[in-house]
CSV table of C-alpha atoms in Angstrom, one decimal:
chain,number,residue,atom,x,y,z
A,1,MET,CA,92.0,-158.3,-23.3
A,2,THR,CA,93.0,-160.9,-26.3
A,3,ALA,CA,92.1,-160.0,-30.2
A,4,ASP,CA,92.0,-163.6,-30.8
A,5,PHE,CA,89.2,-164.8,-29.7
A,6,GLU,CA,86.9,-166.6,-32.5
A,7,LEU,CA,83.2,-166.8,-33.5
A,8,LEU,CA,82.2,-170.4,-33.8
A,9,MET,CA,79.0,-171.5,-36.0
A,10,PRO,CA,77.5,-174.6,-36.7
A,11,GLY,CA,77.8,-176.1,-40.5
A,12,GLY,CA,74.5,-178.6,-40.4
A,13,SER,CA,75.1,-178.4,-44.3
A,14,PHE,CA,77.3,-177.4,-46.5
A,15,GLU,CA,75.3,-174.6,-48.2
A,16,LYS,CA,75.1,-173.1,-44.0
A,17,VAL,CA,78.9,-173.8,-43.7
A,18,ARG,CA,79.0,-171.4,-46.7
A,19,TYR,CA,76.3,-168.9,-44.8
A,20,ALA,CA,77.7,-168.9,-41.8
A,21,LEU,CA,81.3,-167.8,-43.0
A,22,ALA,CA,79.7,-165.0,-45.6
A,23,TYR,CA,78.0,-163.4,-42.4
A,24,GLY,CA,81.3,-163.6,-39.7
A,25,ALA,CA,81.6,-166.8,-39.0
A,26,ASP,CA,86.1,-167.1,-38.0
A,27,ALA,CA,85.2,-170.9,-37.7
A,28,VAL,CA,82.6,-174.0,-38.4
A,29,TYR,CA,82.7,-177.4,-36.4
A,30,VAL,CA,80.0,-179.8,-38.9
A,31,GLY,CA,79.2,-183.7,-38.0
A,32,VAL,CA,80.9,-186.4,-39.1
A,33,PRO,CA,79.1,-189.9,-41.1
A,34,ARG,CA,77.7,-192.1,-37.8
A,35,TYR,CA,79.7,-190.6,-35.6
A,36,SER,CA,78.7,-186.9,-34.0
A,37,LEU,CA,75.5,-186.5,-32.0
A,38,ARG,CA,73.6,-184.5,-34.4
A,39,ALA,CA,73.6,-187.7,-36.8
A,40,ARG,CA,69.7,-187.4,-37.5
A,41,GLU,CA,70.3,-183.6,-38.5
A,42,ASN,CA,73.6,-183.8,-40.0
A,43,GLU,CA,73.8,-183.4,-43.9
A,44,PHE,CA,77.7,-184.6,-44.3
A,45,PHE,CA,76.7,-188.2,-45.6
A,46,ASP,CA,80.2,-189.3,-47.0
A,47,ILE,CA,83.4,-188.5,-46.2
A,48,ASP,CA,84.0,-186.6,-49.6
A,49,LEU,CA,81.3,-184.3,-48.8
A,50,VAL,CA,83.5,-183.5,-45.7
A,51,GLN,CA,86.8,-183.1,-48.1
A,52,GLU,CA,84.7,-180.2,-50.3
A,53,THR,CA,83.6,-178.8,-47.2
A,54,VAL,CA,87.8,-178.8,-45.5
A,55,ASN,CA,89.0,-177.2,-48.4
A,56,TYR,CA,86.5,-175.0,-48.9
A,57,VAL,CA,86.3,-173.4,-45.3
A,58,HIS,CA,90.4,-173.6,-45.5
A,59,LYS,CA,89.9,-170.9,-49.2
A,60,GLN,CA,88.6,-168.9,-47.3
A,61,GLY,CA,91.6,-169.0,-44.3
A,62,LYS,CA,88.7,-170.2,-41.7
A,63,LYS,CA,88.7,-173.1,-39.6
A,64,VAL,CA,86.7,-176.2,-39.5
A,65,TYR,CA,86.1,-178.9,-36.4
A,66,LEU,CA,85.0,-181.9,-37.6
A,67,THR,CA,82.4,-183.3,-34.5
A,68,CYS,CA,82.5,-187.2,-33.7
A,69,ASN,CA,81.5,-187.1,-30.0
A,70,ILE,CA,79.8,-189.8,-29.5
A,71,TYR,CA,79.8,-192.6,-26.9
A,72,ALA,CA,80.7,-196.2,-28.2
A,73,HIS,CA,80.1,-199.1,-27.8
A,74,ASN,CA,82.3,-201.8,-28.4
A,75,ASN,CA,80.8,-202.3,-32.2
A,76,LYS,CA,81.4,-199.0,-33.1
A,77,ILE,CA,85.4,-198.8,-32.2
A,78,LYS,CA,86.6,-199.9,-35.4
A,79,GLY,CA,84.3,-198.7,-37.6
A,80,PHE,CA,85.6,-195.1,-35.2
A,81,MET,CA,89.0,-195.8,-35.8
A,82,GLU,CA,88.8,-196.7,-39.6
A,83,ALA,CA,86.6,-193.6,-40.2
A,84,MET,CA,89.1,-191.6,-38.5
A,85,LYS,CA,92.1,-192.2,-41.1
A,86,GLU,CA,89.8,-191.0,-43.7
A,87,MET,CA,89.3,-187.8,-41.5
A,88,MET,CA,92.8,-187.6,-40.6
A,89,ASP,CA,93.2,-187.2,-44.5
A,90,CYS,CA,90.4,-184.1,-45.0
A,91,LYS,CA,93.1,-182.2,-42.9
A,92,PRO,CA,90.3,-180.4,-40.9
A,93,ASP,CA,91.8,-177.7,-37.8
A,94,ALA,CA,90.7,-180.0,-35.0
A,95,PHE,CA,88.6,-183.3,-33.8
A,96,ILE,CA,85.4,-182.7,-31.0
A,97,MET,CA,85.5,-185.6,-29.0
A,98,THR,CA,84.0,-187.2,-25.8
A,99,ASP,CA,84.8,-190.7,-25.4
A,100,PRO,CA,87.9,-191.4,-23.3
A,101,GLY,CA,89.0,-194.5,-24.8
A,102,LEU,CA,88.3,-193.1,-28.5
A,103,ILE,CA,90.2,-190.1,-27.5
A,104,ALA,CA,93.2,-192.9,-25.9
A,105,GLU,CA,93.0,-194.6,-29.3
A,106,THR,CA,93.2,-191.6,-31.5
A,107,LYS,CA,96.0,-190.4,-29.9
A,108,GLU,CA,98.3,-193.7,-30.0
A,109,HIS,CA,97.3,-194.1,-33.6
A,110,PHE,CA,97.2,-190.6,-34.8
A,111,PRO,CA,99.2,-188.2,-32.5
A,112,GLU,CA,99.5,-185.4,-34.5
A,113,ALA,CA,95.5,-184.6,-34.5
A,114,VAL,CA,94.2,-182.1,-32.7
A,115,ILE,CA,91.4,-182.9,-29.9
A,116,HIS,CA,89.1,-180.8,-28.3
A,117,LEU,CA,87.1,-182.1,-25.9
A,118,SER,CA,83.3,-181.7,-25.7
A,119,THR,CA,80.7,-180.3,-23.7
A,120,GLN,CA,79.8,-183.5,-23.4
A,121,ALA,CA,82.6,-184.3,-21.4
A,122,ASN,CA,81.0,-182.9,-18.1
A,123,ASN,CA,83.5,-179.9,-18.1
A,124,THR,CA,82.8,-178.5,-15.1
A,125,ASN,CA,85.8,-177.9,-13.1
A,126,TRP,CA,89.6,-177.3,-12.7
A,127,ALA,CA,91.2,-180.0,-11.7
A,128,GLN,CA,89.3,-181.9,-15.0
A,129,VAL,CA,90.5,-179.2,-17.3
A,130,LYS,CA,94.0,-179.1,-16.3
A,131,PHE,CA,93.8,-183.8,-16.8
A,132,TRP,CA,93.1,-183.2,-20.2
A,133,LYS,CA,95.5,-180.8,-20.7
A,134,ASN,CA,98.3,-183.1,-19.3
A,135,TYR,CA,96.8,-185.6,-22.0
A,136,GLY,CA,97.2,-183.2,-25.2
A,137,VAL,CA,94.1,-182.1,-25.8
A,138,GLN,CA,94.0,-178.9,-26.8
A,139,ARG,CA,90.9,-177.0,-26.3
A,140,VAL,CA,88.7,-177.7,-23.8
A,141,ILE,CA,84.4,-177.4,-24.4
A,142,LEU,CA,83.0,-175.9,-21.1
A,143,ALA,CA,79.8,-177.8,-19.6
A,144,ARG,CA,77.0,-175.1,-20.3
A,145,GLU,CA,76.2,-174.9,-16.2
A,146,LEU,CA,79.2,-173.2,-15.5
A,147,THR,CA,79.2,-169.3,-14.2
A,148,VAL,CA,81.4,-167.0,-15.5
A,149,GLN,CA,83.3,-167.2,-11.9
A,150,GLU,CA,84.2,-171.0,-12.2
A,151,ILE,CA,85.0,-170.3,-15.6
A,152,LYS,CA,87.6,-167.4,-14.8
A,153,GLU,CA,88.8,-169.5,-11.6
A,154,ILE,CA,89.5,-172.8,-14.4
A,155,HIS,CA,91.2,-170.1,-16.5
A,156,GLU,CA,93.3,-169.0,-13.4
A,157,GLN,CA,94.1,-173.1,-12.4
A,158,VAL,CA,95.0,-173.7,-16.4
A,159,PRO,CA,95.9,-170.3,-17.9
A,160,ASP,CA,97.8,-172.8,-21.1
A,161,ILE,CA,94.4,-173.9,-23.0
A,162,GLU,CA,92.3,-173.0,-25.1
A,163,LEU,CA,88.2,-172.2,-23.6
A,164,GLU,CA,85.6,-172.4,-25.6
A,165,ALA,CA,82.1,-171.8,-24.4
A,166,PHE,CA,78.7,-171.9,-25.8
A,167,VAL,CA,76.5,-168.6,-26.0
A,168,HIS,CA,73.5,-168.6,-28.4
A,169,GLY,CA,70.9,-171.4,-29.6
A,170,SER,CA,69.5,-174.3,-27.9
A,171,ILE,CA,69.9,-175.7,-24.8
A,172,CYS,CA,69.0,-179.3,-23.4
A,173,MET,CA,67.0,-179.9,-20.5
A,174,ALA,CA,69.4,-182.9,-19.4
A,175,TYR,CA,72.6,-182.2,-17.4
A,176,SER,CA,75.4,-181.9,-19.9
A,177,GLY,CA,72.4,-183.4,-23.1
A,178,ARG,CA,73.3,-186.8,-21.2
A,179,CYS,CA,69.4,-187.1,-21.6
A,180,LEU,CA,67.2,-190.4,-21.4
A,181,LEU,CA,64.4,-189.3,-22.3
A,182,SER,CA,64.2,-189.7,-26.3
A,183,ASN,CA,65.3,-193.3,-26.0
A,184,TYR,CA,62.3,-193.6,-23.2
A,185,LEU,CA,59.9,-192.3,-25.9
A,186,SER,CA,61.0,-193.2,-29.0
A,187,TYR,CA,63.9,-195.8,-28.9
A,188,ARG,CA,66.8,-193.2,-30.2
A,189,ASP,CA,69.9,-192.7,-28.0
A,190,ALA,CA,70.8,-188.9,-27.5
A,191,ASN,CA,74.2,-190.5,-27.2
A,192,GLN,CA,74.9,-192.6,-30.1
A,193,GLY,CA,73.6,-189.0,-32.1
A,194,THR,CA,69.8,-190.1,-32.6
A,195,CYS,CA,68.0,-187.7,-29.8
A,196,SER,CA,64.4,-187.1,-30.9
A,197,HIS,CA,64.2,-184.0,-28.9
A,198,SER,CA,61.1,-185.6,-26.8
A,199,CYS,CA,61.2,-182.4,-24.4
A,200,ARG,CA,60.3,-180.1,-27.3
A,201,TRP,CA,57.0,-182.0,-28.0
A,202,GLY,CA,53.9,-180.9,-26.9
A,203,PHE,CA,52.1,-182.3,-23.6
A,204,LYS,CA,48.9,-181.7,-21.4
A,205,VAL,CA,48.9,-182.3,-17.9
A,206,TYR,CA,46.0,-184.3,-15.8
A,207,ALA,CA,45.4,-184.7,-12.2
A,208,ASN,CA,44.7,-187.9,-11.0
A,209,ASP,CA,41.7,-186.7,-9.3
A,210,ASP,CA,40.3,-186.0,-12.7
A,211,ARG,CA,40.2,-190.2,-14.0
A,212,GLU,CA,36.3,-190.3,-13.7
A,213,ARG,CA,36.0,-187.0,-16.1
A,214,TYR,CA,37.8,-188.7,-18.4
A,215,ASP,CA,36.3,-192.0,-18.5
A,216,SER,CA,33.0,-189.7,-18.5
A,217,GLN,CA,34.5,-187.1,-21.1
A,218,GLY,CA,37.0,-189.1,-22.9
A,219,HIS,CA,39.3,-186.6,-22.2
A,220,PHE,CA,41.0,-184.8,-18.9
A,221,ASP,CA,40.3,-181.1,-17.5
A,222,ASP,CA,43.8,-179.1,-18.3
A,223,VAL,CA,45.7,-178.2,-15.1
A,224,VAL,CA,46.6,-174.3,-15.5
A,225,THR,CA,47.9,-172.7,-13.0
A,226,ASN,CA,51.0,-170.4,-11.3
A,227,TYR,CA,52.8,-171.9,-9.2
A,228,VAL,CA,51.1,-173.7,-5.7
A,229,PRO,CA,52.2,-176.4,-4.3
A,230,LEU,CA,50.8,-179.4,-6.0
A,231,GLU,CA,49.2,-182.4,-4.0
A,232,GLY,CA,48.3,-185.5,-5.3
A,233,ASP,CA,49.9,-187.7,-8.5
A,234,PHE,CA,49.6,-186.2,-11.7
A,235,TYR,CA,50.1,-187.3,-16.0
A,236,LEU,CA,51.6,-185.8,-19.0
A,237,GLU,CA,49.8,-187.2,-22.2
A,238,GLU,CA,51.9,-186.4,-25.6
A,239,LYS,CA,49.7,-184.8,-28.3
A,240,GLU,CA,50.8,-187.8,-30.7
A,241,ARG,CA,50.4,-190.3,-27.5
A,242,LYS,CA,46.2,-190.3,-27.0
A,243,GLY,CA,45.8,-192.2,-23.9
A,244,GLU,CA,49.7,-192.8,-23.0
A,245,PHE,CA,49.9,-191.3,-19.6
A,246,MET,CA,53.2,-190.7,-17.8
A,247,SER,CA,53.2,-189.6,-14.7
A,248,ILE,CA,55.4,-186.1,-13.8
A,249,ASP,CA,56.7,-184.6,-10.4
A,250,GLU,CA,57.0,-181.5,-9.7
A,251,ASP,CA,58.4,-178.7,-7.3
A,252,GLU,CA,58.8,-175.2,-7.1
A,253,TYR,CA,61.4,-174.9,-9.7
A,254,GLY,CA,59.6,-176.4,-12.4
A,255,THR,CA,58.9,-179.4,-14.2
A,256,TYR,CA,62.1,-180.7,-15.3
A,257,ILE,CA,61.4,-182.8,-18.5
A,258,MET,CA,59.9,-179.7,-20.5
A,259,ASN,CA,62.1,-178.0,-23.1
A,260,SER,CA,64.4,-174.9,-22.1
A,261,LYS,CA,64.6,-171.3,-22.7
A,262,ASP,CA,67.4,-170.9,-25.6
A,263,LEU,CA,70.6,-169.5,-24.2
A,264,CYS,CA,71.5,-166.0,-25.1
A,265,ALA,CA,74.9,-164.5,-24.0
A,266,VAL,CA,75.1,-161.3,-25.7
A,267,ASP,CA,75.2,-159.2,-22.1
A,268,TYR,CA,78.1,-161.3,-21.3
A,269,LEU,CA,80.2,-161.8,-23.6
A,270,LYS,CA,82.4,-159.4,-21.9
A,271,ASP,CA,82.8,-161.4,-18.6
A,272,LEU,CA,83.5,-164.2,-20.7
A,273,ILE,CA,86.3,-162.9,-22.3
A,274,ASP,CA,87.8,-161.2,-19.2
A,275,ALA,CA,87.1,-164.9,-17.6
A,276,GLY,CA,89.2,-166.4,-20.4
A,277,VAL,CA,87.5,-168.1,-23.4
A,278,ILE,CA,89.1,-167.6,-26.7
A,279,SER,CA,85.9,-169.2,-28.7
A,280,PHE,CA,82.2,-167.9,-28.5
A,281,LYS,CA,80.2,-171.3,-29.6
A,282,VAL,CA,76.3,-171.4,-31.2
A,283,GLU,CA,73.9,-174.0,-31.2
A,284,GLY,CA,72.1,-175.2,-34.7
A,285,ARG,CA,73.2,-177.4,-36.7
A,286,ASN,CA,69.5,-178.3,-37.5
A,287,LYS,CA,68.7,-174.9,-38.2
A,288,THR,CA,68.4,-172.7,-41.4
A,289,GLU,CA,71.0,-171.0,-43.7
A,290,TYR,CA,68.7,-168.0,-42.4
A,291,TYR,CA,69.7,-168.5,-38.7
A,292,ALA,CA,73.0,-169.4,-39.3
A,293,SER,CA,73.5,-166.0,-41.3
A,294,ILE,CA,71.9,-163.4,-38.7
A,295,VAL,CA,73.1,-165.1,-35.9
A,296,ALA,CA,76.6,-165.1,-37.1
A,297,ARG,CA,76.2,-161.4,-38.3
A,298,ALA,CA,74.7,-160.5,-34.3
A,299,TYR,CA,77.8,-162.3,-32.9
A,300,ARG,CA,80.6,-161.0,-35.2
A,301,LYS,CA,79.3,-157.1,-34.9
A,302,ALA,CA,79.3,-157.7,-31.0
A,303,LEU,CA,83.1,-159.3,-30.6
A,304,ASP,CA,84.0,-157.1,-33.7
A,305,LYS,CA,83.4,-153.7,-30.6
A,306,LEU,CA,84.5,-155.7,-27.8
A,307,LYS,CA,87.7,-156.9,-29.6
A,308,THR,CA,88.5,-152.8,-29.6
A,309,GLY,CA,88.2,-152.8,-26.1
A,310,ALA,CA,85.0,-150.9,-25.6
A,311,ASN,CA,81.6,-152.4,-24.3
A,312,LEU,CA,78.6,-152.8,-26.0
A,313,THR,CA,76.1,-149.5,-25.9
A,314,GLU,CA,72.3,-150.0,-24.6
A,315,ALA,CA,71.5,-149.0,-28.7
A,316,ASP,CA,74.3,-151.5,-29.8
A,317,ARG,CA,73.1,-154.4,-26.6
A,318,ARG,CA,68.7,-153.5,-28.5
A,319,GLU,CA,70.1,-153.6,-32.2
A,320,ILE,CA,71.9,-156.9,-31.7
A,321,LEU,CA,69.3,-158.6,-29.3
A,322,ASP,CA,66.1,-157.5,-32.4
A,323,GLU,CA,67.8,-159.7,-34.9
A,324,LEU,CA,68.6,-162.4,-32.8
A,325,SER,CA,64.8,-162.1,-32.1
A,326,SER,CA,64.1,-162.5,-35.6
A,327,THR,CA,65.4,-166.0,-35.5
A,328,ALA,CA,63.4,-168.7,-34.3
A,329,ASN,CA,63.2,-169.4,-29.8
A,330,ARG,CA,61.9,-170.2,-27.6
A,331,GLY,CA,62.9,-167.2,-25.4
A,332,PHE,CA,65.9,-166.4,-24.5
A,333,ILE,CA,68.2,-166.5,-21.0
A,334,PRO,CA,71.7,-166.3,-19.9
A,335,GLY,CA,72.0,-170.0,-19.0
A,336,PHE,CA,73.9,-170.2,-15.6
A,337,TYR,CA,76.6,-167.4,-16.2
A,338,ALA,CA,74.9,-165.5,-13.9
A,339,ARG,CA,72.8,-168.5,-11.8
A,340,ASN,CA,70.6,-170.8,-12.0
A,341,ALA,CA,67.7,-169.5,-13.6
A,342,LYS,CA,65.4,-172.2,-11.9
A,343,ALA,CA,61.9,-172.2,-13.5
A,344,LYS,CA,62.2,-169.2,-15.1
A,345,ALA,CA,64.3,-171.2,-17.6
A,346,GLN,CA,61.5,-173.4,-19.1
A,347,GLU,CA,58.1,-171.7,-21.0
A,348,LEU,CA,55.2,-172.8,-19.4
A,349,GLU,CA,52.7,-170.5,-21.1
A,350,LYS,CA,53.6,-170.9,-24.6
A,351,ASP,CA,54.3,-174.2,-26.7
A,352,THR,CA,55.4,-172.5,-30.1
A,353,CYS,CA,59.0,-170.6,-31.2
A,354,ILE,CA,59.0,-166.7,-30.5
A,355,GLN,CA,60.5,-164.9,-32.9
A,356,THR,CA,59.5,-161.2,-34.8
A,357,HIS,CA,60.4,-162.4,-38.5
A,358,LEU,CA,60.2,-165.6,-41.1
A,359,TYR,CA,62.9,-166.9,-43.8
A,360,GLY,CA,60.8,-165.7,-46.7
A,361,ALA,CA,63.0,-166.7,-49.5
A,362,LYS,CA,66.9,-167.7,-50.7
A,363,LEU,CA,68.4,-166.2,-53.2
A,364,VAL,CA,69.7,-168.8,-56.2
A,365,ASN,CA,70.5,-166.6,-59.0
A,366,TYR,CA,70.3,-162.9,-59.6
A,367,ASP,CA,70.3,-161.3,-62.9
A,368,PRO,CA,73.0,-157.6,-62.8
A,369,LYS,CA,71.4,-156.5,-65.7
A,370,SER,CA,67.5,-156.6,-65.8
A,371,GLN,CA,67.7,-157.2,-61.7
A,372,VAL,CA,65.8,-160.0,-62.0
A,373,ALA,CA,65.9,-162.7,-58.8
A,374,GLU,CA,65.7,-165.9,-58.8
A,375,LEU,CA,64.1,-167.0,-55.7
A,376,GLU,CA,63.8,-170.4,-53.4
A,377,ILE,CA,61.1,-169.7,-51.0
A,378,LYS,CA,60.8,-170.8,-47.5
A,379,ASN,CA,58.2,-169.3,-46.4
A,380,ARG,CA,54.4,-168.2,-48.2
A,381,MET,CA,54.6,-164.5,-49.2
A,382,ASP,CA,51.8,-162.4,-50.6
A,383,LYS,CA,51.6,-159.4,-52.7
A,384,GLY,CA,51.6,-156.7,-50.5
A,385,ASP,CA,54.2,-158.0,-48.0
A,386,ILE,CA,56.9,-155.6,-47.2
A,387,LEU,CA,60.1,-157.5,-47.0
A,388,THR,CA,64.0,-157.6,-46.2
A,389,PHE,CA,66.7,-158.8,-48.3
A,390,ILE,CA,69.6,-159.2,-46.6
A,391,SER,CA,73.2,-160.2,-48.2
A,392,PRO,CA,76.6,-159.6,-46.0
A,393,ASN,CA,77.2,-155.6,-47.7
A,394,GLN,CA,73.8,-155.0,-47.6
A,395,GLN,CA,70.6,-155.0,-46.4
A,396,PHE,CA,66.9,-152.8,-47.4
A,397,ASP,CA,63.5,-153.4,-46.9
A,398,PHE,CA,60.6,-153.5,-50.3
A,399,SER,CA,57.2,-154.3,-51.1
A,400,LEU,CA,56.3,-157.3,-52.8
A,401,GLU,CA,54.7,-157.0,-56.1
A,402,GLU,CA,55.2,-158.8,-59.2
A,403,ALA,CA,56.1,-161.9,-58.7
A,404,TYR,CA,56.2,-164.5,-61.5
A,405,TYR,CA,57.0,-168.7,-61.8
A,406,LYS,CA,58.9,-170.4,-64.6
A,407,ALA,CA,60.5,-166.8,-65.1
A,408,HIS,CA,59.9,-163.0,-65.4
A,409,PRO,CA,59.1,-161.0,-68.3
A,410,ASP,CA,62.7,-158.9,-68.0
A,411,TYR,CA,64.9,-162.1,-67.8
A,412,ILE,CA,64.1,-165.4,-69.4
A,413,PRO,CA,66.7,-168.4,-68.5
A,414,GLU,CA,67.7,-170.2,-71.2
A,415,ASP,CA,65.6,-173.4,-70.9
A,416,LYS,CA,62.4,-171.9,-70.1
A,417,ASN,CA,60.4,-169.8,-73.0
A,418,ALA,CA,57.7,-165.7,-72.8
A,419,ASN,CA,54.8,-169.0,-72.6
A,420,GLN,CA,56.3,-170.4,-69.8
A,421,ILE,CA,55.5,-167.9,-67.7
A,422,LYS,CA,53.2,-167.3,-65.0
A,423,ALA,CA,52.1,-164.7,-63.0
A,424,THR,CA,51.0,-164.8,-59.3
A,425,GLU,CA,50.5,-163.0,-56.1
A,426,HIS,CA,51.1,-166.0,-53.8
A,427,LEU,CA,54.3,-167.4,-53.4
A,428,HIS,CA,54.7,-171.0,-51.1
A,429,GLY,CA,57.6,-172.4,-49.6
A,430,GLY,CA,58.4,-175.9,-51.1
A,431,GLY,CA,57.2,-175.2,-54.2
A,432,GLU,CA,59.5,-174.7,-57.4
A,433,ASN,CA,61.1,-171.1,-57.6
A,434,ALA,CA,60.2,-167.7,-58.8
A,435,PHE,CA,61.2,-165.1,-60.0
A,436,ILE,CA,60.8,-161.5,-58.7
A,437,LYS,CA,63.1,-157.9,-59.7
A,438,MET,CA,64.6,-156.0,-57.0
A,439,PRO,CA,64.3,-152.4,-56.7
A,440,VAL,CA,67.7,-151.5,-56.5
A,441,ALA,CA,70.7,-153.4,-57.4
A,442,LEU,CA,72.3,-155.7,-55.5
A,443,LYS,CA,76.1,-155.2,-54.5
A,444,ASP,CA,78.7,-157.6,-53.9
A,445,GLY,CA,77.6,-161.0,-51.6
A,446,TYR,CA,74.4,-161.5,-53.0
A,447,GLU,CA,74.8,-165.0,-53.6
A,448,HIS,CA,74.2,-165.1,-50.0
A,449,GLY,CA,71.4,-163.4,-50.1
A,450,ILE,CA,68.1,-164.2,-47.8
A,451,ILE,CA,65.1,-162.6,-47.3
A,452,ARG,CA,62.7,-161.9,-44.2
A,453,MET,CA,59.2,-160.8,-43.6
A,454,VAL,CA,57.5,-160.1,-40.6
A,455,TYR,CA,56.1,-162.9,-38.5
A,456,LYS,CA,52.3,-162.5,-39.3
A,457,GLU,CA,49.9,-165.5,-38.2
A,458,ALA,CA,48.6,-168.0,-40.9
A,459,ILE,CA,45.4,-166.5,-42.6
A,460,SER,CA,43.7,-167.8,-45.5
A,461,LEU,CA,43.9,-166.5,-49.1
A,462,LYS,CA,40.0,-166.2,-48.3
A,463,GLN,CA,40.8,-164.2,-45.7
A,464,ARG,CA,43.9,-162.1,-47.4
A,465,THR,CA,42.1,-161.4,-50.9
A,466,ASP,CA,39.8,-158.5,-51.0
A,467,SER,CA,38.6,-159.5,-54.0
A,468,SER,CA,36.4,-156.3,-55.0
A,469,SER,CA,39.9,-154.5,-55.5
A,470,ASN,CA,42.2,-157.8,-56.2
A,471,VAL,CA,44.4,-155.8,-53.4
A,472,ILE,CA,45.9,-157.9,-50.2
A,473,SER,CA,45.1,-157.3,-47.0
A,474,VAL,CA,46.6,-158.1,-43.9
């Protein structure tokens, strides 16, 4: 078992990169302008920010990989090669690429470039991996459709190439992300970096023989059933496209344009290490810094334990899974690592995320003398809520009591005055920053502090306030 494997986290923005590294990532991958398959979620809009990020990562003693994994049309080749010159000047540790033509052009014009072959290249067998190794690719990011045994065989046949595998995050419902659904429904090409995630939209299923009821009622009756063989024609109606009906087929393994549950391979980390994987990759460049922090911390704990040669105990496993469940997810499956999950890969009962906690706030400033923290509010928090403060070196629960806008009676920023202070019992996401007094002194690392709260159903202010006692009740 090697001790040189890495935890590779997504970096959708400079801020998310900072948090991922602070909570345990060994490396991050970031998109580049125009040429990443997450172009719409990518916040790296210019090469100067890419350069700043590379410099920051290297200063932390970590690695950064630039993702430029589109399948290019003719009109993008010239621009890509011009951009590659700028990207080479940034001195990243590697480029994640897919298109064989662009790889060939890059190798010709920039022979010193280190290339990691993207999972988009459908890396499913040892002969293919051997081909790319002989072509000069340093690492292959394996297809998500492989079992552990298949990965082990690839490593045995081609032992002198690095293998990377996804271990956590959303899974595209299409084979290695080759989705046409986004193109069909919203004219956005997934392989050009503009996927609209159509598989995650809300759909209803209607039976064709309900057409008469639709004509009379203005809507179909929903079909709700455990799987039994279906006869006749069925149609989908997307919630934002009323009256547009798309025919759909289904078999005992599921309805294939519905979104998959999320990958979570905690139980297979040791098997993957033994199979030859050296880089453990998390998906989620469009997720929050809370997601980046919690997921990095959870997998860091697991990998550090495995590095010692010990196995994860049931207590370790439960703690890690509880942490991962506190982030947005659609339910967890181990992907294809054990076998084809078939119908279990799809969540058919719920159309919302499954999670135990919400991202409450991000700490943006802290005054050690007064212990007052300035918070950027992410989700609504109310007086009396039990919150958890988390930083790389500290975690504790506390009750939200006094909260203020503009400043705090014990801490007034230079550009504010005491007359501007406004007390509040309700903090709302998307508004101005709030100030609260922390119950204990914050330790080093507080600059990457986050606050979470137990997930709760949205309830009106009227329901949450007992007007007679002015006490918040849940």
